[in-house]
Amino acid sequence: MARRILIAGNWKMNKVQSDGLALVEDLVGRVKGEGAAKFDMLVCPPFTLVSKACEAAAGSAVAVGGQDCHMNEKGAHTGDTSAWMLADLGCSYAIVGHSERRTDHAETNEQVRAKAEAAHAAGLIAIICIGETLAEREAGRTIEVNRTQLLGSLPDGATADNTVIAYEPVWAIGTGVVATPDQAQEVHAMLRAELVSAKGQGTADAMRILYGGSMNPKNAAELLALPDVDGGLIGGASLKADDFWAVAQGCP
Ligand code: PGA
């Protein structure tokens, strides 16, 4: 089954109004100029820029998402943002369970699953991030760690329409050390097989599994050509329009 490539930019805690909005506008122009693009494009700015990014991308093929969401719709959670608030601004996606949230905020698989459920309930597509640390890989635990995170973070109601998986080896994030095609394909194929068991062949065949971790214009084409890699979650290389666009041009 043909899965449409998703090129997703995770800006993390970068950019202010001036350069952030210029980047969205630049991408909107390029996507328009492309006509029938071979990929879906998503940007996930920091929360401060989500509203204006949604306005700048309105009516275009560039989607906007949050980098996280709370598991509750509303309430006494100072500093948090709910999935419903993201949807209200015009977002269509929310990243949940990024390794920086799992590390900085001690998020567990159970919490990530609850956040993904909240995203679904608010009408958003959840991008559920998983990935092993270098120590886990070196201890031969890569498959086990990713399987546990996948199955622990995946809501019962996950479908190919409301969920995207992102495999992001922690040792590759922001390091310039990218997974080899063999390393990426091994984990992606395992994840696909686990999705077959958990959700059935049809859902597993249709659900997108992104690779993330030092994806850049030089290595994107090789990674995006792998049979079970259905796009990228891109950090550093999503901060400049030329780089992000060049990654997207790596689509097979
Ligand atoms: P990177 O980040 O592309 O800068 O490695 C990817 C991510 O953390 O999503």
Coordinates of C-alpha atoms and ligand atoms in Angstrom, one line a residue:
M1 CA 0.0 0.0 0.0
A2 CA 1.3 3.4 -0.9
R3 CA 1.8 5.6 2.1
R4 CA 2.1 9.3 1.5
I5 CA 5.5 10.7 2.7
L6 CA 5.2 13.2 5.6
I7 CA 8.0 15.8 6.0
A8 CA 7.6 17.2 9.5
G9 CA 9.6 20.0 11.0
N10 CA 10.1 20.1 14.8
W11 CA 11.4 23.6 15.6
K12 CA 11.8 22.8 19.3
M13 CA 12.5 26.0 21.3
N14 CA 13.6 28.0 18.4
K15 CA 12.5 31.1 16.5
V16 CA 10.6 34.3 17.3
Q17 CA 7.9 36.0 15.3
S18 CA 10.2 37.6 12.7
D19 CA 12.1 34.6 11.5
G20 CA 9.4 32.0 12.4
L21 CA 6.7 33.6 10.3
A22 CA 9.1 34.3 7.4
L23 CA 9.9 30.6 7.4
V24 CA 6.3 29.5 7.3
E25 CA 5.5 32.0 4.5
D26 CA 8.6 30.8 2.5
L27 CA 7.4 27.2 2.8
V28 CA 3.8 28.0 1.9
G29 CA 5.1 29.7 -1.3
R30 CA 7.3 26.8 -2.2
V31 CA 4.6 24.2 -1.7
K32 CA 2.2 26.3 -3.8
G33 CA 4.8 26.5 -6.5
E34 CA 5.3 22.7 -6.4
G35 CA 1.7 22.1 -7.5
A36 CA 0.9 18.4 -6.8
A37 CA 3.6 17.7 -4.2
K38 CA 4.7 14.1 -3.6
F39 CA 4.7 14.7 0.2
D40 CA 2.7 16.2 3.0
M41 CA 4.5 19.1 4.8
L42 CA 4.1 19.9 8.5
V43 CA 5.7 22.5 10.7
C44 CA 5.6 22.3 14.5
P45 CA 6.7 25.7 15.9
P46 CA 7.0 26.6 19.6
F47 CA 3.6 27.3 21.2
T48 CA 4.2 31.1 21.0
L49 CA 4.2 31.0 17.2
V50 CA 1.4 28.4 16.6
S51 CA -1.4 30.9 16.2
K52 CA 0.4 33.1 13.7
A53 CA 1.8 30.1 11.9
C54 CA -1.7 28.7 11.5
E55 CA -2.8 32.1 10.1
A56 CA 0.2 32.2 7.7
A57 CA -0.4 28.6 6.5
A58 CA -4.3 28.8 6.3
G59 CA -5.6 27.5 3.0
S60 CA -2.2 26.1 2.0
A61 CA -0.9 22.6 2.0
V62 CA 1.4 23.3 4.9
A63 CA 0.0 21.8 8.1
V64 CA 0.8 23.2 11.6
G65 CA 1.2 21.1 14.7
G66 CA 2.0 21.5 18.4
Q67 CA 5.2 20.0 19.9
D68 CA 3.3 18.5 22.9
C69 CA -0.2 18.6 24.4
H70 CA -1.6 18.0 27.9
M71 CA -3.7 14.8 28.4
N72 CA -6.7 16.9 29.8
E73 CA -9.0 19.2 27.9
K74 CA -8.7 22.0 30.4
G75 CA -8.2 22.7 34.1
A76 CA -5.6 23.6 36.7
H77 CA -2.4 22.9 34.8
T78 CA -0.3 26.0 34.8
G79 CA 1.9 26.4 31.7
D80 CA 0.3 23.6 29.8
T81 CA -1.6 23.6 26.5
S82 CA -4.4 21.2 25.7
A83 CA -4.9 19.4 22.4
W84 CA -8.2 21.2 22.1
M85 CA -6.4 24.6 22.3
L86 CA -4.1 23.5 19.5
A87 CA -7.1 22.4 17.4
D88 CA -8.8 25.7 18.2
L89 CA -5.9 27.6 16.6
G90 CA -6.0 25.5 13.5
C91 CA -3.5 22.8 14.2
S92 CA -4.0 19.4 12.7
Y93 CA -1.1 17.5 14.4
A94 CA 0.5 17.2 17.9
I95 CA 3.8 15.6 18.6
V96 CA 3.7 13.5 21.8
G97 CA 6.4 11.7 23.7
H98 CA 9.4 13.3 22.1
S99 CA 12.6 12.0 23.8
E100 CA 13.3 15.5 25.1
R101 CA 9.9 15.5 26.8
R102 CA 10.5 12.0 28.1
T103 CA 13.8 13.1 29.5
D104 CA 13.2 16.8 30.6
H105 CA 9.7 16.1 31.9
A106 CA 10.0 12.4 32.9
E107 CA 7.1 11.5 30.6
T108 CA 6.1 7.8 30.8
N109 CA 4.6 5.6 28.1
E110 CA 1.3 5.8 30.0
Q111 CA 1.3 9.6 29.9
V112 CA 2.3 9.7 26.2
R113 CA -0.6 7.3 25.4
A114 CA -3.0 9.6 27.4
K115 CA -1.7 12.6 25.4
A116 CA -2.2 10.8 22.1
E117 CA -5.7 9.9 23.2
A118 CA -6.3 13.6 24.0
A119 CA -5.0 14.6 20.6
H120 CA -7.3 12.1 18.9
A121 CA -10.3 13.3 21.0
A122 CA -9.5 16.9 19.9
G123 CA -9.4 15.8 16.2
L124 CA -5.6 16.0 15.9
I125 CA -3.2 13.5 14.4
A126 CA -0.8 12.3 17.1
I127 CA 2.8 11.8 16.1
I128 CA 4.0 9.4 18.8
C129 CA 7.8 9.4 19.2
I130 CA 9.9 6.5 20.4
G131 CA 13.5 5.6 20.3
E132 CA 16.4 4.0 22.2
T133 CA 19.4 5.7 23.9
L134 CA 23.0 4.9 22.9
A135 CA 23.4 2.8 26.1
E136 CA 20.3 0.8 25.2
R137 CA 21.5 0.2 21.7
E138 CA 25.0 -0.8 22.9
A139 CA 23.4 -3.2 25.4
G140 CA 21.5 -4.9 22.5
R141 CA 18.2 -3.7 23.7
T142 CA 17.1 -1.6 20.7
I143 CA 14.3 -3.8 19.5
E144 CA 12.9 -4.5 23.0
V145 CA 13.0 -0.8 24.0
N146 CA 11.2 0.4 20.9
R147 CA 8.6 -2.4 21.0
T148 CA 7.9 -1.5 24.7
Q149 CA 7.6 2.2 23.9
L150 CA 5.4 1.6 20.9
L151 CA 3.0 -0.7 22.6
G152 CA 2.9 1.3 25.8
S153 CA 2.3 4.6 24.0
L154 CA -0.2 3.5 21.3
P155 CA -3.8 4.2 22.2
D156 CA -6.4 1.5 21.6
G157 CA -8.2 3.9 19.2
A158 CA -5.1 4.5 17.1
T159 CA -5.7 4.3 13.3
A160 CA -3.7 5.1 10.3
D161 CA -5.7 8.3 10.0
N162 CA -5.2 9.7 13.5
T163 CA -1.7 8.4 14.3
V164 CA 1.9 8.6 13.0
I165 CA 4.8 6.9 14.6
A166 CA 8.2 8.6 14.7
Y167 CA 11.3 6.4 15.4
E168 CA 13.9 8.7 16.7
P169 CA 17.1 7.1 18.1
V170 CA 18.1 9.4 20.9
W171 CA 21.8 9.1 20.0
A172 CA 21.0 10.5 16.5
I173 CA 19.0 13.5 17.7
G174 CA 20.9 16.8 17.2
T175 CA 24.2 14.9 17.1
G176 CA 24.9 14.8 13.4
V177 CA 25.2 11.0 13.8
V178 CA 22.4 9.6 11.6
A179 CA 21.2 6.0 11.7
T180 CA 22.4 3.9 8.8
P181 CA 19.8 2.8 6.4
D182 CA 20.1 -0.7 7.8
Q183 CA 19.7 0.4 11.3
A184 CA 16.6 2.5 10.4
Q185 CA 15.0 -0.1 8.3
E186 CA 15.5 -2.8 10.9
V187 CA 13.6 -0.9 13.6
H188 CA 10.9 0.4 11.2
A189 CA 10.2 -3.1 9.9
M190 CA 10.0 -4.4 13.5
L191 CA 7.6 -1.6 14.3
R192 CA 5.5 -2.4 11.2
A193 CA 5.3 -6.1 12.3
E194 CA 4.2 -5.0 15.8
L195 CA 1.5 -2.8 14.3
V196 CA 0.3 -5.8 12.3
S197 CA -0.1 -7.8 15.6
A198 CA -1.6 -4.9 17.5
K199 CA -3.9 -3.3 14.9
G200 CA -4.2 -5.7 12.0
Q201 CA -2.6 -5.8 8.5
G202 CA -4.7 -3.0 7.0
T203 CA -3.9 -0.4 9.7
A204 CA -0.2 -1.4 9.8
D205 CA 0.1 -1.1 6.1
A206 CA -1.4 2.3 6.1
M207 CA 0.2 3.9 9.2
R208 CA 3.1 6.2 8.6
I209 CA 6.4 5.6 10.4
L210 CA 8.8 8.6 10.3
Y211 CA 12.5 8.5 10.9
G212 CA 14.0 11.3 13.0
G213 CA 17.5 12.1 14.1
S214 CA 20.0 14.2 12.2
M215 CA 18.0 13.9 8.9
N216 CA 19.4 16.5 6.5
P217 CA 19.6 17.3 2.8
K218 CA 22.5 14.9 2.3
N219 CA 21.0 11.8 3.9
A220 CA 17.3 12.3 3.3
A221 CA 16.9 10.6 -0.1
E222 CA 18.6 7.4 1.1
L223 CA 16.4 7.2 4.3
L224 CA 13.1 8.2 2.5
A225 CA 13.7 5.4 -0.1
L226 CA 13.6 2.7 2.6
P227 CA 10.6 0.5 2.4
D228 CA 9.3 1.2 5.9
V229 CA 10.3 4.8 6.2
D230 CA 7.4 7.1 5.4
G231 CA 8.8 10.5 6.1
G232 CA 11.0 12.4 8.5
L233 CA 10.7 14.3 11.8
I234 CA 13.3 16.9 11.3
G235 CA 14.8 19.2 13.9
G236 CA 17.9 21.2 13.0
A237 CA 17.4 21.0 9.2
S238 CA 13.8 22.3 9.6
L239 CA 15.0 25.7 10.8
K240 CA 16.1 26.9 7.3
A241 CA 13.7 26.9 4.4
D242 CA 16.4 25.8 1.9
D243 CA 17.5 22.8 4.1
F244 CA 13.9 21.7 4.9
W245 CA 12.9 22.0 1.3
A246 CA 16.0 20.1 0.2
V247 CA 15.0 17.3 2.6
A248 CA 11.5 17.2 1.1
Q249 CA 13.1 17.0 -2.4
G250 CA 14.6 13.7 -1.3
C251 CA 11.2 12.0 -1.5
P252 CA 11.3 9.1 -3.8
Ligands
PGA1 P1 17.4 16.7 14.7 O1 16.1 16.5 15.6 O2 16.9 16.6 13.3 O3 17.9 18.0 15.0 O4 18.3 15.5 15.0 C1 15.1 15.6 15.3 C2 14.0 15.6 16.4 O5 14.4 15.7 17.6 O6 12.8 15.5 16.1

